Amino acid sequence: MTKTIFITGAGTGLGKGTALGLAKEGHHVIASVENHPQVTSLRQEAKEAGVKMEVFKMDITNPEDQIRMERYDFDIFVANAAINEGGPLGEVPMSAFREIFEVNVFSTLETARIAAAKFVEKQEGKIVFMSSMAGVMASGYKGLYAASKHALEAIAKSLSEEMKEFNVKVATINPGPFDTGFNDRAAEEKWEWFDKEVHYTSPEKMQENDKGLDSQFPAEDMIAEMVRIIPKDSHKFRTAYPQKTADSMRQEEQENWEKEM
């Protein structure tokens, strides 16, 4: 069945690939992107792919942009827009931490609330939060992003219970590490402010941690999974992908119960 699907953060990465993939499947896609150059770029890619898609500029942190959501009617809302930055929690600028929460938590919830109000009025709908393996897992030098996604998991769980009486479904999608450039940019950001003459964290340990970027999965695989899951009327609350990532998430949760200080 064809659905009308609203997705934020569709200007890059998994969001862009999923928006195009859903449109190719015949769904009516409303794709919001952060800035005007991304509007032009995505419209051109949709044209080249031979698909129709509504594309407009909506920076989710901008209240005036958020209001533009009110113009649209849709069946499914995908809260995909997010940012990432790495670095040691003891030394990363607090401005970076606050910005991550502003985008990944506060503004994401604000847009989800707009969608929720629409769905309550219709007495049906589905909200999908793009979480991450970091919504359950956490490790050194990746705590900023993990903290924001842990918060998003709590929001999704709570909202899921609160929306049941209105026939509104809530779910998360939790990708593993996929090669879209998103994780690479996050790893690079910390070197903009880090100074080994000033900061106490070992740069060698951070560089060693960054080597994990060499084993990321092909983005096309995650895009295909998102295109499969998002339109479905029924599926698990959490979709972690690939299976290796799902297994790692379960294992870490169990290990945390047994871990000694």
PDB file of C-alpha atoms in Angstrom, residues 20 34 46 87 113 228 250 258:
ATOM      1  CA  LEU A  20      14.952   8.288  -2.898  1.00  0.00           C
ATOM      2  CA  GLU A  34      18.727  21.496   6.272  1.00  0.00           C
ATOM      3  CA  ALA A  46      15.100  12.758  -7.784  1.00  0.00           C
ATOM      4  CA  GLY A  87      35.883  13.446  21.608  1.00  0.00           C
ATOM      5  CA  ARG A 113       5.375  16.402  18.630  1.00  0.00           C
ATOM      6  CA  ARG A 228      11.695  -2.147   3.721  1.00  0.00           C
ATOM      7  CA  ARG A 250      22.354  -7.265  23.293  1.00  0.00           C
ATOM      8  CA  GLU A 258      28.036  -8.048  35.169  1.00  0.00           C
TER       9      GLU A 258
END
